[in-house]
PDB file of N, CA and C in Angstrom:
ATOM      1  N   UNK A   1       0.846  -1.184   0.000  1.00  0.00           N
ATOM      2  CA  UNK A   1       0.000   0.000   0.000  1.00  0.00           C
ATOM      3  C   UNK A   1       0.883   1.236   0.000  1.00  0.00           C
ATOM      4  N   UNK A   2       0.473   2.196  -0.762  1.00  0.00           N
ATOM      5  CA  UNK A   2       1.202   3.458  -0.830  1.00  0.00           C
ATOM      6  C   UNK A   2       0.876   4.292   0.400  1.00  0.00           C
ATOM      7  N   UNK A   3       1.880   4.893   0.988  1.00  0.00           N
ATOM      8  CA  UNK A   3       1.662   5.820   2.088  1.00  0.00           C
ATOM      9  C   UNK A   3       1.510   7.207   1.496  1.00  0.00           C
ATOM     10  N   UNK A   4       0.366   7.804   1.719  1.00  0.00           N
ATOM     11  CA  UNK A   4       0.073   9.120   1.158  1.00  0.00           C
ATOM     12  C   UNK A   4       0.454  10.182   2.178  1.00  0.00           C
ATOM     13  N   UNK A   5       1.441  10.991   1.860  1.00  0.00           N
ATOM     14  CA  UNK A   5       1.867  12.085   2.724  1.00  0.00           C
ATOM     15  C   UNK A   5       1.215  13.360   2.193  1.00  0.00           C
ATOM     16  N   UNK A   6      -0.065  13.519   2.502  1.00  0.00           N
ATOM     17  CA  UNK A   6      -0.840  14.613   1.927  1.00  0.00           C
ATOM     18  C   UNK A   6      -1.665  15.293   3.002  1.00  0.00           C
ATOM     19  N   UNK A   7      -2.063  16.504   2.691  1.00  0.00           N
ATOM     20  CA  UNK A   7      -2.991  17.212   3.561  1.00  0.00           C
ATOM     21  C   UNK A   7      -4.417  17.063   3.063  1.00  0.00           C
ATOM     22  N   UNK A   8      -4.597  17.037   1.734  1.00  0.00           N
ATOM     23  CA  UNK A   8      -5.940  16.914   1.187  1.00  0.00           C
ATOM     24  C   UNK A   8      -5.887  16.323  -0.215  1.00  0.00           C
ATOM     25  N   UNK A   9      -7.033  15.808  -0.633  1.00  0.00           N
ATOM     26  CA  UNK A   9      -7.206  15.249  -1.974  1.00  0.00           C
ATOM     27  C   UNK A   9      -8.396  15.951  -2.603  1.00  0.00           C
ATOM     28  N   UNK A  10      -8.244  16.389  -3.845  1.00  0.00           N
ATOM     29  CA  UNK A  10      -9.356  16.992  -4.571  1.00  0.00           C
ATOM     30  C   UNK A  10     -10.025  15.896  -5.383  1.00  0.00           C
ATOM     31  N   UNK A  11     -11.273  15.629  -5.044  1.00  0.00           N
ATOM     32  CA  UNK A  11     -12.035  14.540  -5.640  1.00  0.00           C
ATOM     33  C   UNK A  11     -12.955  15.105  -6.716  1.00  0.00           C
ATOM     34  N   UNK A  12     -12.729  14.718  -7.960  1.00  0.00           N
ATOM     35  CA  UNK A  12     -13.581  15.151  -9.073  1.00  0.00           C
ATOM     36  C   UNK A  12     -14.810  14.257  -9.070  1.00  0.00           C
ATOM     37  N   UNK A  13     -15.991  14.832  -8.837  1.00  0.00           N
ATOM     38  CA  UNK A  13     -17.198  14.028  -8.647  1.00  0.00           C
ATOM     39  C   UNK A  13     -17.747  13.409  -9.926  1.00  0.00           C
ATOM     40  N   UNK A  14     -17.559  14.071 -11.051  1.00  0.00           N
ATOM     41  CA  UNK A  14     -18.090  13.558 -12.312  1.00  0.00           C
ATOM     42  C   UNK A  14     -17.235  12.388 -12.804  1.00  0.00           C
ATOM     43  N   UNK A  15     -17.852  11.348 -13.352  1.00  0.00           N
ATOM     44  CA  UNK A  15     -17.047  10.262 -13.917  1.00  0.00           C
ATOM     45  C   UNK A  15     -16.249  10.752 -15.119  1.00  0.00           C
ATOM     46  N   UNK A  16     -15.076  10.176 -15.316  1.00  0.00           N
ATOM     47  CA  UNK A  16     -14.233  10.551 -16.455  1.00  0.00           C
ATOM     48  C   UNK A  16     -14.003   9.322 -17.336  1.00  0.00           C
ATOM     49  N   UNK A  17     -13.660   9.591 -18.571  1.00  0.00           N
ATOM     50  CA  UNK A  17     -13.314   8.549 -19.529  1.00  0.00           C
ATOM     51  C   UNK A  17     -11.963   7.967 -19.115  1.00  0.00           C
ATOM     52  N   UNK A  18     -11.928   6.697 -18.770  1.00  0.00           N
ATOM     53  CA  UNK A  18     -10.697   6.113 -18.254  1.00  0.00           C
ATOM     54  C   UNK A  18      -9.680   5.780 -19.330  1.00  0.00           C
ATOM     55  N   UNK A  19      -9.966   6.137 -20.579  1.00  0.00           N
ATOM     56  CA  UNK A  19      -8.930   6.071 -21.604  1.00  0.00           C
ATOM     57  C   UNK A  19      -7.978   7.250 -21.457  1.00  0.00           C
ATOM     58  N   UNK A  20      -8.396   8.273 -20.697  1.00  0.00           N
ATOM     59  CA  UNK A  20      -7.527   9.431 -20.462  1.00  0.00           C
ATOM     60  C   UNK A  20      -6.358   9.019 -19.574  1.00  0.00           C
ATOM     61  N   UNK A  21      -5.208   9.546 -19.917  1.00  0.00           N
ATOM     62  CA  UNK A  21      -4.021   9.283 -19.115  1.00  0.00           C
ATOM     63  C   UNK A  21      -3.565  10.598 -18.487  1.00  0.00           C
ATOM     64  N   UNK A  22      -2.284  10.765 -18.284  1.00  0.00           N
ATOM     65  CA  UNK A  22      -1.772  11.927 -17.562  1.00  0.00           C
ATOM     66  C   UNK A  22      -2.183  13.235 -18.223  1.00  0.00           C
ATOM     67  N   UNK A  23      -1.960  13.382 -19.514  1.00  0.00           N
ATOM     68  CA  UNK A  23      -2.265  14.651 -20.182  1.00  0.00           C
ATOM     69  C   UNK A  23      -3.753  14.972 -20.151  1.00  0.00           C
ATOM     70  N   UNK A  24      -4.599  13.978 -20.394  1.00  0.00           N
ATOM     71  CA  UNK A  24      -6.041  14.204 -20.371  1.00  0.00           C
ATOM     72  C   UNK A  24      -6.554  14.567 -18.993  1.00  0.00           C
ATOM     73  N   UNK A  25      -6.059  13.885 -17.968  1.00  0.00           N
ATOM     74  CA  UNK A  25      -6.480  14.194 -16.599  1.00  0.00           C
ATOM     75  C   UNK A  25      -5.932  15.541 -16.142  1.00  0.00           C
ATOM     76  N   UNK A  26      -4.702  15.866 -16.551  1.00  0.00           N
ATOM     77  CA  UNK A  26      -4.139  17.181 -16.214  1.00  0.00           C
ATOM     78  C   UNK A  26      -4.968  18.288 -16.851  1.00  0.00           C
ATOM     79  N   UNK A  27      -5.485  18.058 -18.057  1.00  0.00           N
ATOM     80  CA  UNK A  27      -6.351  19.049 -18.707  1.00  0.00           C
ATOM     81  C   UNK A  27      -7.648  19.232 -17.929  1.00  0.00           C
ATOM     82  N   UNK A  28      -8.217  18.150 -17.400  1.00  0.00           N
ATOM     83  CA  UNK A  28      -9.422  18.259 -16.569  1.00  0.00           C
ATOM     84  C   UNK A  28      -9.121  19.072 -15.316  1.00  0.00           C
ATOM     85  N   UNK A  29      -7.975  18.825 -14.710  1.00  0.00           N
ATOM     86  CA  UNK A  29      -7.578  19.578 -13.512  1.00  0.00           C
ATOM     87  C   UNK A  29      -7.505  21.064 -13.832  1.00  0.00           C
ATOM     88  N   UNK A  30      -6.842  21.409 -14.923  1.00  0.00           N
ATOM     89  CA  UNK A  30      -6.654  22.821 -15.288  1.00  0.00           C
ATOM     90  C   UNK A  30      -7.975  23.484 -15.683  1.00  0.00           C
ATOM     91  N   UNK A  31      -8.804  22.801 -16.477  1.00  0.00           N
ATOM     92  CA  UNK A  31      -9.996  23.425 -17.049  1.00  0.00           C
ATOM     93  C   UNK A  31     -11.229  23.318 -16.161  1.00  0.00           C
ATOM     94  N   UNK A  32     -11.491  22.147 -15.597  1.00  0.00           N
ATOM     95  CA  UNK A  32     -12.722  21.951 -14.833  1.00  0.00           C
ATOM     96  C   UNK A  32     -12.550  22.219 -13.339  1.00  0.00           C
ATOM     97  N   UNK A  33     -11.406  21.855 -12.795  1.00  0.00           N
ATOM     98  CA  UNK A  33     -11.168  22.067 -11.364  1.00  0.00           C
ATOM     99  C   UNK A  33     -10.553  23.437 -11.113  1.00  0.00           C
ATOM    100  N   UNK A  34      -9.966  24.031 -12.158  1.00  0.00           N
ATOM    101  CA  UNK A  34      -9.342  25.360 -12.086  1.00  0.00           C
ATOM    102  C   UNK A  34      -8.189  25.394 -11.084  1.00  0.00           C
ATOM    103  N   UNK A  35      -7.379  24.354 -11.107  1.00  0.00           N
ATOM    104  CA  UNK A  35      -6.171  24.273 -10.286  1.00  0.00           C
ATOM    105  C   UNK A  35      -4.998  23.991 -11.211  1.00  0.00           C
ATOM    106  N   UNK A  36      -3.809  24.297 -10.753  1.00  0.00           N
ATOM    107  CA  UNK A  36      -2.618  23.930 -11.501  1.00  0.00           C
ATOM    108  C   UNK A  36      -2.337  22.448 -11.268  1.00  0.00           C
ATOM    109  N   UNK A  37      -2.190  21.697 -12.339  1.00  0.00           N
ATOM    110  CA  UNK A  37      -1.911  20.264 -12.214  1.00  0.00           C
ATOM    111  C   UNK A  37      -0.550  20.018 -11.575  1.00  0.00           C
ATOM    112  N   UNK A  38       0.336  21.018 -11.626  1.00  0.00           N
ATOM    113  CA  UNK A  38       1.673  20.881 -11.046  1.00  0.00           C
ATOM    114  C   UNK A  38       1.770  21.536  -9.671  1.00  0.00           C
ATOM    115  N   UNK A  39       0.638  21.691  -9.000  1.00  0.00           N
ATOM    116  CA  UNK A  39       0.609  22.344  -7.693  1.00  0.00           C
ATOM    117  C   UNK A  39       1.113  21.444  -6.568  1.00  0.00           C
ATOM    118  N   UNK A  40       1.229  20.156  -6.833  1.00  0.00           N
ATOM    119  CA  UNK A  40       1.598  19.221  -5.776  1.00  0.00           C
ATOM    120  C   UNK A  40       0.388  18.636  -5.075  1.00  0.00           C
ATOM    121  N   UNK A  41      -0.810  19.113  -5.430  1.00  0.00           N
ATOM    122  CA  UNK A  41      -2.031  18.558  -4.850  1.00  0.00           C
ATOM    123  C   UNK A  41      -2.336  17.215  -5.498  1.00  0.00           C
ATOM    124  N   UNK A  42      -3.133  16.423  -4.804  1.00  0.00           N
ATOM    125  CA  UNK A  42      -3.528  15.106  -5.292  1.00  0.00           C
ATOM    126  C   UNK A  42      -4.946  15.215  -5.843  1.00  0.00           C
ATOM    127  N   UNK A  43      -5.156  14.684  -7.054  1.00  0.00           N
ATOM    128  CA  UNK A  43      -6.448  14.745  -7.733  1.00  0.00           C
ATOM    129  C   UNK A  43      -6.932  13.324  -7.998  1.00  0.00           C
ATOM    130  N   UNK A  44      -8.177  13.030  -7.609  1.00  0.00           N
ATOM    131  CA  UNK A  44      -8.728  11.683  -7.769  1.00  0.00           C
ATOM    132  C   UNK A  44      -9.919  11.713  -8.715  1.00  0.00           C
ATOM    133  N   UNK A  45     -10.016  10.674  -9.548  1.00  0.00           N
ATOM    134  CA  UNK A  45     -11.064  10.553 -10.559  1.00  0.00           C
ATOM    135  C   UNK A  45     -11.623   9.133 -10.526  1.00  0.00           C
ATOM    136  N   UNK A  46     -12.905   9.000 -10.864  1.00  0.00           N
ATOM    137  CA  UNK A  46     -13.535   7.688 -10.924  1.00  0.00           C
ATOM    138  C   UNK A  46     -14.150   7.471 -12.299  1.00  0.00           C
ATOM    139  N   UNK A  47     -14.356   6.194 -12.638  1.00  0.00           N
ATOM    140  CA  UNK A  47     -15.078   5.877 -13.862  1.00  0.00           C
ATOM    141  C   UNK A  47     -16.579   5.876 -13.573  1.00  0.00           C
ATOM    142  N   UNK A  48     -17.384   5.621 -14.605  1.00  0.00           N
ATOM    143  CA  UNK A  48     -18.839   5.679 -14.460  1.00  0.00           C
ATOM    144  C   UNK A  48     -19.358   4.623 -13.477  1.00  0.00           C
ATOM    145  N   UNK A  49     -18.764   3.440 -13.482  1.00  0.00           N
ATOM    146  CA  UNK A  49     -19.217   2.361 -12.594  1.00  0.00           C
ATOM    147  C   UNK A  49     -18.696   2.487 -11.167  1.00  0.00           C
ATOM    148  N   UNK A  50     -17.785   3.402 -10.939  1.00  0.00           N
ATOM    149  CA  UNK A  50     -17.193   3.659  -9.618  1.00  0.00           C
ATOM    150  C   UNK A  50     -16.456   2.448  -9.048  1.00  0.00           C
ATOM    151  N   UNK A  51     -15.936   1.605  -9.934  1.00  0.00           N
ATOM    152  CA  UNK A  51     -15.131   0.482  -9.465  1.00  0.00           C
ATOM    153  C   UNK A  51     -13.647   0.680  -9.780  1.00  0.00           C
ATOM    154  N   UNK A  52     -13.335   1.805 -10.422  1.00  0.00           N
ATOM    155  CA  UNK A  52     -11.947   2.132 -10.753  1.00  0.00           C
ATOM    156  C   UNK A  52     -11.644   3.553 -10.293  1.00  0.00           C
ATOM    157  N   UNK A  53     -10.401   3.768  -9.933  1.00  0.00           N
ATOM    158  CA  UNK A  53      -9.963   5.057  -9.415  1.00  0.00           C
ATOM    159  C   UNK A  53      -8.618   5.394 -10.041  1.00  0.00           C
ATOM    160  N   UNK A  54      -8.481   6.628 -10.522  1.00  0.00           N
ATOM    161  CA  UNK A  54      -7.191   7.128 -10.989  1.00  0.00           C
ATOM    162  C   UNK A  54      -6.820   8.328 -10.137  1.00  0.00           C
ATOM    163  N   UNK A  55      -5.549   8.386  -9.768  1.00  0.00           N
ATOM    164  CA  UNK A  55      -5.041   9.466  -8.929  1.00  0.00           C
ATOM    165  C   UNK A  55      -3.863  10.100  -9.650  1.00  0.00           C
ATOM    166  N   UNK A  56      -3.927  11.413  -9.814  1.00  0.00           N
ATOM    167  CA  UNK A  56      -2.880  12.161 -10.499  1.00  0.00           C
ATOM    168  C   UNK A  56      -2.237  13.126  -9.516  1.00  0.00           C
ATOM    169  N   UNK A  57      -0.911  13.172  -9.519  1.00  0.00           N
ATOM    170  CA  UNK A  57      -0.218  14.162  -8.697  1.00  0.00           C
ATOM    171  C   UNK A  57       1.144  14.465  -9.300  1.00  0.00           C
ATOM    172  N   UNK A  58       1.668  15.616  -8.936  1.00  0.00           N
ATOM    173  CA  UNK A  58       2.981  16.088  -9.368  1.00  0.00           C
ATOM    174  C   UNK A  58       3.913  15.943  -8.187  1.00  0.00           C
ATOM    175  N   UNK A  59       5.059  15.275  -8.378  1.00  0.00           N
ATOM    176  CA  UNK A  59       5.966  15.048  -7.251  1.00  0.00           C
ATOM    177  C   UNK A  59       7.313  15.754  -7.403  1.00  0.00           C
ATOM    178  N   UNK A  60       7.341  16.902  -8.040  1.00  0.00           N
ATOM    179  CA  UNK A  60       8.517  17.763  -8.242  1.00  0.00           C
ATOM    180  C   UNK A  60       9.475  17.255  -9.315  1.00  0.00           C
ATOM    181  N   UNK A  61       9.334  16.004  -9.740  1.00  0.00           N
ATOM    182  CA  UNK A  61      10.164  15.489 -10.829  1.00  0.00           C
ATOM    183  C   UNK A  61       9.326  15.105 -12.038  1.00  0.00           C
ATOM    184  N   UNK A  62       8.024  15.096 -11.868  1.00  0.00           N
ATOM    185  CA  UNK A  62       7.126  14.730 -12.959  1.00  0.00           C
ATOM    186  C   UNK A  62       5.790  14.270 -12.411  1.00  0.00           C
ATOM    187  N   UNK A  63       4.890  13.976 -13.332  1.00  0.00           N
ATOM    188  CA  UNK A  63       3.571  13.492 -12.937  1.00  0.00           C
ATOM    189  C   UNK A  63       3.641  12.021 -12.556  1.00  0.00           C
ATOM    190  N   UNK A  64       2.780  11.651 -11.629  1.00  0.00           N
ATOM    191  CA  UNK A  64       2.596  10.249 -11.270  1.00  0.00           C
ATOM    192  C   UNK A  64       1.112   9.939 -11.416  1.00  0.00           C
ATOM    193  N   UNK A  65       0.821   8.779 -11.946  1.00  0.00           N
ATOM    194  CA  UNK A  65      -0.559   8.342 -12.133  1.00  0.00           C
ATOM    195  C   UNK A  65      -0.716   6.989 -11.457  1.00  0.00           C
ATOM    196  N   UNK A  66      -1.659   6.920 -10.540  1.00  0.00           N
ATOM    197  CA  UNK A  66      -1.907   5.717  -9.759  1.00  0.00           C
ATOM    198  C   UNK A  66      -3.287   5.212 -10.124  1.00  0.00           C
ATOM    199  N   UNK A  67      -3.449   3.914 -10.245  1.00  0.00           N
ATOM    200  CA  UNK A  67      -4.701   3.310 -10.702  1.00  0.00           C
ATOM    201  C   UNK A  67      -5.078   2.188  -9.745  1.00  0.00           C
ATOM    202  N   UNK A  68      -6.359   2.150  -9.360  1.00  0.00           N
ATOM    203  CA  UNK A  68      -6.837   1.064  -8.510  1.00  0.00           C
ATOM    204  C   UNK A  68      -8.158   0.560  -9.062  1.00  0.00           C
ATOM    205  N   UNK A  69      -8.291  -0.772  -9.140  1.00  0.00           N
ATOM    206  CA  UNK A  69      -9.531  -1.400  -9.589  1.00  0.00           C
ATOM    207  C   UNK A  69     -10.020  -2.326  -8.489  1.00  0.00           C
ATOM    208  N   UNK A  70     -11.282  -2.158  -8.111  1.00  0.00           N
ATOM    209  CA  UNK A  70     -11.870  -3.050  -7.120  1.00  0.00           C
ATOM    210  C   UNK A  70     -12.430  -4.277  -7.828  1.00  0.00           C
ATOM    211  N   UNK A  71     -12.250  -5.424  -7.248  1.00  0.00           N
ATOM    212  CA  UNK A  71     -12.705  -6.666  -7.868  1.00  0.00           C
ATOM    213  C   UNK A  71     -14.190  -6.927  -7.663  1.00  0.00           C
ATOM    214  N   UNK A  72     -14.713  -6.638  -6.461  1.00  0.00           N
ATOM    215  CA  UNK A  72     -16.085  -7.045  -6.172  1.00  0.00           C
ATOM    216  C   UNK A  72     -16.965  -5.942  -5.613  1.00  0.00           C
ATOM    217  N   UNK A  73     -16.482  -4.748  -5.522  1.00  0.00           N
ATOM    218  CA  UNK A  73     -17.259  -3.694  -4.875  1.00  0.00           C
ATOM    219  C   UNK A  73     -17.105  -2.409  -5.661  1.00  0.00           C
ATOM    220  N   UNK A  74     -17.706  -1.348  -5.171  1.00  0.00           N
ATOM    221  CA  UNK A  74     -17.579  -0.027  -5.777  1.00  0.00           C
ATOM    222  C   UNK A  74     -17.087   0.941  -4.716  1.00  0.00           C
ATOM    223  N   UNK A  75     -16.385   1.971  -5.168  1.00  0.00           N
ATOM    224  CA  UNK A  75     -15.985   3.027  -4.247  1.00  0.00           C
ATOM    225  C   UNK A  75     -17.233   3.768  -3.792  1.00  0.00           C
ATOM    226  N   UNK A  76     -17.265   4.149  -2.535  1.00  0.00           N
ATOM    227  CA  UNK A  76     -18.393   4.909  -1.979  1.00  0.00           C
ATOM    228  C   UNK A  76     -18.221   6.368  -2.377  1.00  0.00           C
ATOM    229  N   UNK A  77     -18.455   6.632  -3.645  1.00  0.00           N
ATOM    230  CA  UNK A  77     -18.232   7.955  -4.221  1.00  0.00           C
ATOM    231  C   UNK A  77     -19.350   8.882  -3.794  1.00  0.00           C
ATOM    232  N   UNK A  78     -19.029  10.069  -3.310  1.00  0.00           N
ATOM    233  CA  UNK A  78     -20.075  11.009  -2.897  1.00  0.00           C
ATOM    234  C   UNK A  78     -20.919  11.437  -4.090  1.00  0.00           C
ATOM    235  N   UNK A  79     -22.222  11.528  -3.866  1.00  0.00           N
ATOM    236  CA  UNK A  79     -23.113  12.004  -4.921  1.00  0.00           C
ATOM    237  C   UNK A  79     -22.791  13.443  -5.250  1.00  0.00           C
ATOM    238  N   UNK A  80     -23.150  13.821  -6.455  1.00  0.00           N
ATOM    239  CA  UNK A  80     -22.910  15.203  -6.877  1.00  0.00           C
ATOM    240  C   UNK A  80     -23.820  16.124  -6.083  1.00  0.00           C
ATOM    241  N   UNK A  81     -23.203  17.075  -5.447  1.00  0.00           N
ATOM    242  CA  UNK A  81     -23.960  18.090  -4.726  1.00  0.00           C
ATOM    243  C   UNK A  81     -23.804  19.390  -5.495  1.00  0.00           C
ATOM    244  N   UNK A  82     -23.532  20.474  -4.829  1.00  0.00           N
ATOM    245  CA  UNK A  82     -23.425  21.760  -5.510  1.00  0.00           C
ATOM    246  C   UNK A  82     -22.089  21.931  -6.225  1.00  0.00           C
ATOM    247  N   UNK A  83     -21.047  21.310  -5.740  1.00  0.00           N
ATOM    248  CA  UNK A  83     -19.723  21.480  -6.332  1.00  0.00           C
ATOM    249  C   UNK A  83     -19.321  20.236  -7.103  1.00  0.00           C
ATOM    250  N   UNK A  84     -18.551  20.441  -8.165  1.00  0.00           N
ATOM    251  CA  UNK A  84     -18.034  19.316  -8.937  1.00  0.00           C
ATOM    252  C   UNK A  84     -16.808  18.701  -8.282  1.00  0.00           C
ATOM    253  N   UNK A  85     -16.230  19.406  -7.311  1.00  0.00           N
ATOM    254  CA  UNK A  85     -15.011  18.938  -6.659  1.00  0.00           C
ATOM    255  C   UNK A  85     -15.236  18.923  -5.150  1.00  0.00           C
ATOM    256  N   UNK A  86     -14.780  17.871  -4.516  1.00  0.00           N
ATOM    257  CA  UNK A  86     -14.871  17.747  -3.068  1.00  0.00           C
ATOM    258  C   UNK A  86     -13.457  17.611  -2.518  1.00  0.00           C
ATOM    259  N   UNK A  87     -13.129  18.384  -1.511  1.00  0.00           N
ATOM    260  CA  UNK A  87     -11.815  18.290  -0.881  1.00  0.00           C
ATOM    261  C   UNK A  87     -11.900  17.324   0.292  1.00  0.00           C
ATOM    262  N   UNK A  88     -11.074  16.285   0.239  1.00  0.00           N
ATOM    263  CA  UNK A  88     -11.036  15.279   1.293  1.00  0.00           C
ATOM    264  C   UNK A  88      -9.817  15.484   2.176  1.00  0.00           C
ATOM    265  N   UNK A  89      -9.988  15.223   3.452  1.00  0.00           N
ATOM    266  CA  UNK A  89      -8.838  15.203   4.353  1.00  0.00           C
ATOM    267  C   UNK A  89      -8.073  13.898   4.119  1.00  0.00           C
ATOM    268  N   UNK A  90      -6.892  13.800   4.684  1.00  0.00           N
ATOM    269  CA  UNK A  90      -6.113  12.565   4.567  1.00  0.00           C
ATOM    270  C   UNK A  90      -6.874  11.389   5.181  1.00  0.00           C
ATOM    271  N   UNK A  91      -7.590  11.653   6.267  1.00  0.00           N
ATOM    272  CA  UNK A  91      -8.365  10.593   6.916  1.00  0.00           C
ATOM    273  C   UNK A  91      -9.516  10.127   6.021  1.00  0.00           C
ATOM    274  N   UNK A  92     -10.248  11.077   5.426  1.00  0.00           N
ATOM    275  CA  UNK A  92     -11.332  10.722   4.515  1.00  0.00           C
ATOM    276  C   UNK A  92     -10.807   9.959   3.299  1.00  0.00           C
ATOM    277  N   UNK A  93      -9.622  10.337   2.819  1.00  0.00           N
ATOM    278  CA  UNK A  93      -9.003   9.650   1.685  1.00  0.00           C
ATOM    279  C   UNK A  93      -8.752   8.180   2.035  1.00  0.00           C
ATOM    280  N   UNK A  94      -8.252   7.926   3.231  1.00  0.00           N
ATOM    281  CA  UNK A  94      -8.034   6.542   3.658  1.00  0.00           C
ATOM    282  C   UNK A  94      -9.358   5.791   3.769  1.00  0.00           C
ATOM    283  N   UNK A  95     -10.402   6.483   4.220  1.00  0.00           N
ATOM    284  CA  UNK A  95     -11.724   5.859   4.289  1.00  0.00           C
ATOM    285  C   UNK A  95     -12.186   5.432   2.901  1.00  0.00           C
ATOM    286  N   UNK A  96     -12.051   6.346   1.942  1.00  0.00           N
ATOM    287  CA  UNK A  96     -12.483   6.047   0.574  1.00  0.00           C
ATOM    288  C   UNK A  96     -11.724   4.840   0.022  1.00  0.00           C
ATOM    289  N   UNK A  97     -10.413   4.809   0.192  1.00  0.00           N
ATOM    290  CA  UNK A  97      -9.613   3.690  -0.303  1.00  0.00           C
ATOM    291  C   UNK A  97      -9.946   2.384   0.407  1.00  0.00           C
ATOM    292  N   UNK A  98     -10.469   2.490   1.627  1.00  0.00           N
ATOM    293  CA  UNK A  98     -10.851   1.296   2.391  1.00  0.00           C
ATOM    294  C   UNK A  98     -12.280   0.860   2.122  1.00  0.00           C
ATOM    295  N   UNK A  99     -12.995   1.585   1.268  1.00  0.00           N
ATOM    296  CA  UNK A  99     -14.361   1.211   0.927  1.00  0.00           C
ATOM    297  C   UNK A  99     -15.427   1.847   1.790  1.00  0.00           C
ATOM    298  N   UNK A 100     -15.045   2.818   2.596  1.00  0.00           N
ATOM    299  CA  UNK A 100     -16.011   3.490   3.463  1.00  0.00           C
ATOM    300  C   UNK A 100     -16.502   4.780   2.818  1.00  0.00           C
ATOM    301  N   UNK A 101     -17.632   5.275   3.286  1.00  0.00           N
ATOM    302  CA  UNK A 101     -18.166   6.537   2.793  1.00  0.00           C
ATOM    303  C   UNK A 101     -17.400   7.701   3.416  1.00  0.00           C
ATOM    304  N   UNK A 102     -17.198   8.753   2.635  1.00  0.00           N
ATOM    305  CA  UNK A 102     -16.489   9.930   3.139  1.00  0.00           C
ATOM    306  C   UNK A 102     -17.451  11.019   3.590  1.00  0.00           C
ATOM    307  N   UNK A 103     -18.733  10.815   3.381  1.00  0.00           N
ATOM    308  CA  UNK A 103     -19.746  11.801   3.744  1.00  0.00           C
ATOM    309  C   UNK A 103     -20.529  11.273   4.941  1.00  0.00           C
ATOM    310  N   UNK A 104     -20.633  12.092   5.967  1.00  0.00           N
ATOM    311  CA  UNK A 104     -21.405  11.702   7.145  1.00  0.00           C
ATOM    312  C   UNK A 104     -22.889  11.651   6.789  1.00  0.00           C
ATOM    313  N   UNK A 105     -23.598  10.776   7.456  1.00  0.00           N
ATOM    314  CA  UNK A 105     -25.037  10.700   7.200  1.00  0.00           C
ATOM    315  C   UNK A 105     -25.737  11.914   7.793  1.00  0.00           C
ATOM    316  N   UNK A 106     -26.953  12.148   7.335  1.00  0.00           N
ATOM    317  CA  UNK A 106     -27.729  13.276   7.850  1.00  0.00           C
ATOM    318  C   UNK A 106     -28.096  13.005   9.310  1.00  0.00           C
ATOM    319  N   UNK A 107     -28.170  14.065  10.123  1.00  0.00           N
ATOM    320  CA  UNK A 107     -28.548  13.868  11.522  1.00  0.00           C
ATOM    321  C   UNK A 107     -29.924  13.214  11.628  1.00  0.00           C
ATOM    322  N   UNK A 108     -30.057  12.302  12.553  1.00  0.00           N
ATOM    323  CA  UNK A 108     -31.326  11.621  12.765  1.00  0.00           C
ATOM    324  C   UNK A 108     -32.186  12.429  13.723  1.00  0.00           C
ATOM    325  N   UNK A 109     -33.468  12.496  13.447  1.00  0.00           N
ATOM    326  CA  UNK A 109     -34.402  13.223  14.294  1.00  0.00           C
ATOM    327  C   UNK A 109     -35.399  12.214  14.842  1.00  0.00           C
ATOM    328  N   UNK A 110     -35.352  11.991  16.132  1.00  0.00           N
ATOM    329  CA  UNK A 110     -36.224  11.017  16.763  1.00  0.00           C
ATOM    330  C   UNK A 110     -37.496  11.652  17.323  1.00  0.00           C
ATOM    331  N   UNK A 111     -37.690  12.932  17.117  1.00  0.00           N
ATOM    332  CA  UNK A 111     -38.900  13.595  17.563  1.00  0.00           C
ATOM    333  C   UNK A 111     -38.894  14.013  19.019  1.00  0.00           C
ATOM    334  N   UNK A 112     -37.768  13.889  19.691  1.00  0.00           N
ATOM    335  CA  UNK A 112     -37.685  14.312  21.083  1.00  0.00           C
ATOM    336  C   UNK A 112     -37.403  15.801  21.142  1.00  0.00           C
ATOM    337  N   UNK A 113     -38.035  16.484  22.053  1.00  0.00           N
ATOM    338  CA  UNK A 113     -37.754  17.897  22.281  1.00  0.00           C
ATOM    339  C   UNK A 113     -36.772  18.001  23.429  1.00  0.00           C
ATOM    340  N   UNK A 114     -35.564  18.320  23.099  1.00  0.00           N
ATOM    341  CA  UNK A 114     -34.532  18.402  24.137  1.00  0.00           C
ATOM    342  C   UNK A 114     -34.105  19.822  24.291  1.00  0.00           C
TER     343      UNK A 114
END
């Protein structure tokens, strides 16, 4: 397992064409996320079925592209809300890679007046 020494991951919520490689994903980062692909930030992308994940980052010597495919499950990808990009903490990133949801559930209301 790769040890991620990061503060945050920018998660692109829309599925991307997984035929795209470094240049195509870097273009999405620049145009749709409006960030510099060489900023040192980590950018994560999913396919339509949410069973594959591509991670793009710049490590001061060049781009690195990491790919993960799940055999029997899907990533718990957050639904599209108001933003196309979600910033994950390092802890949330580990949750996502472990198959857990990164979004907390809505507060439960049991009807008690407290």
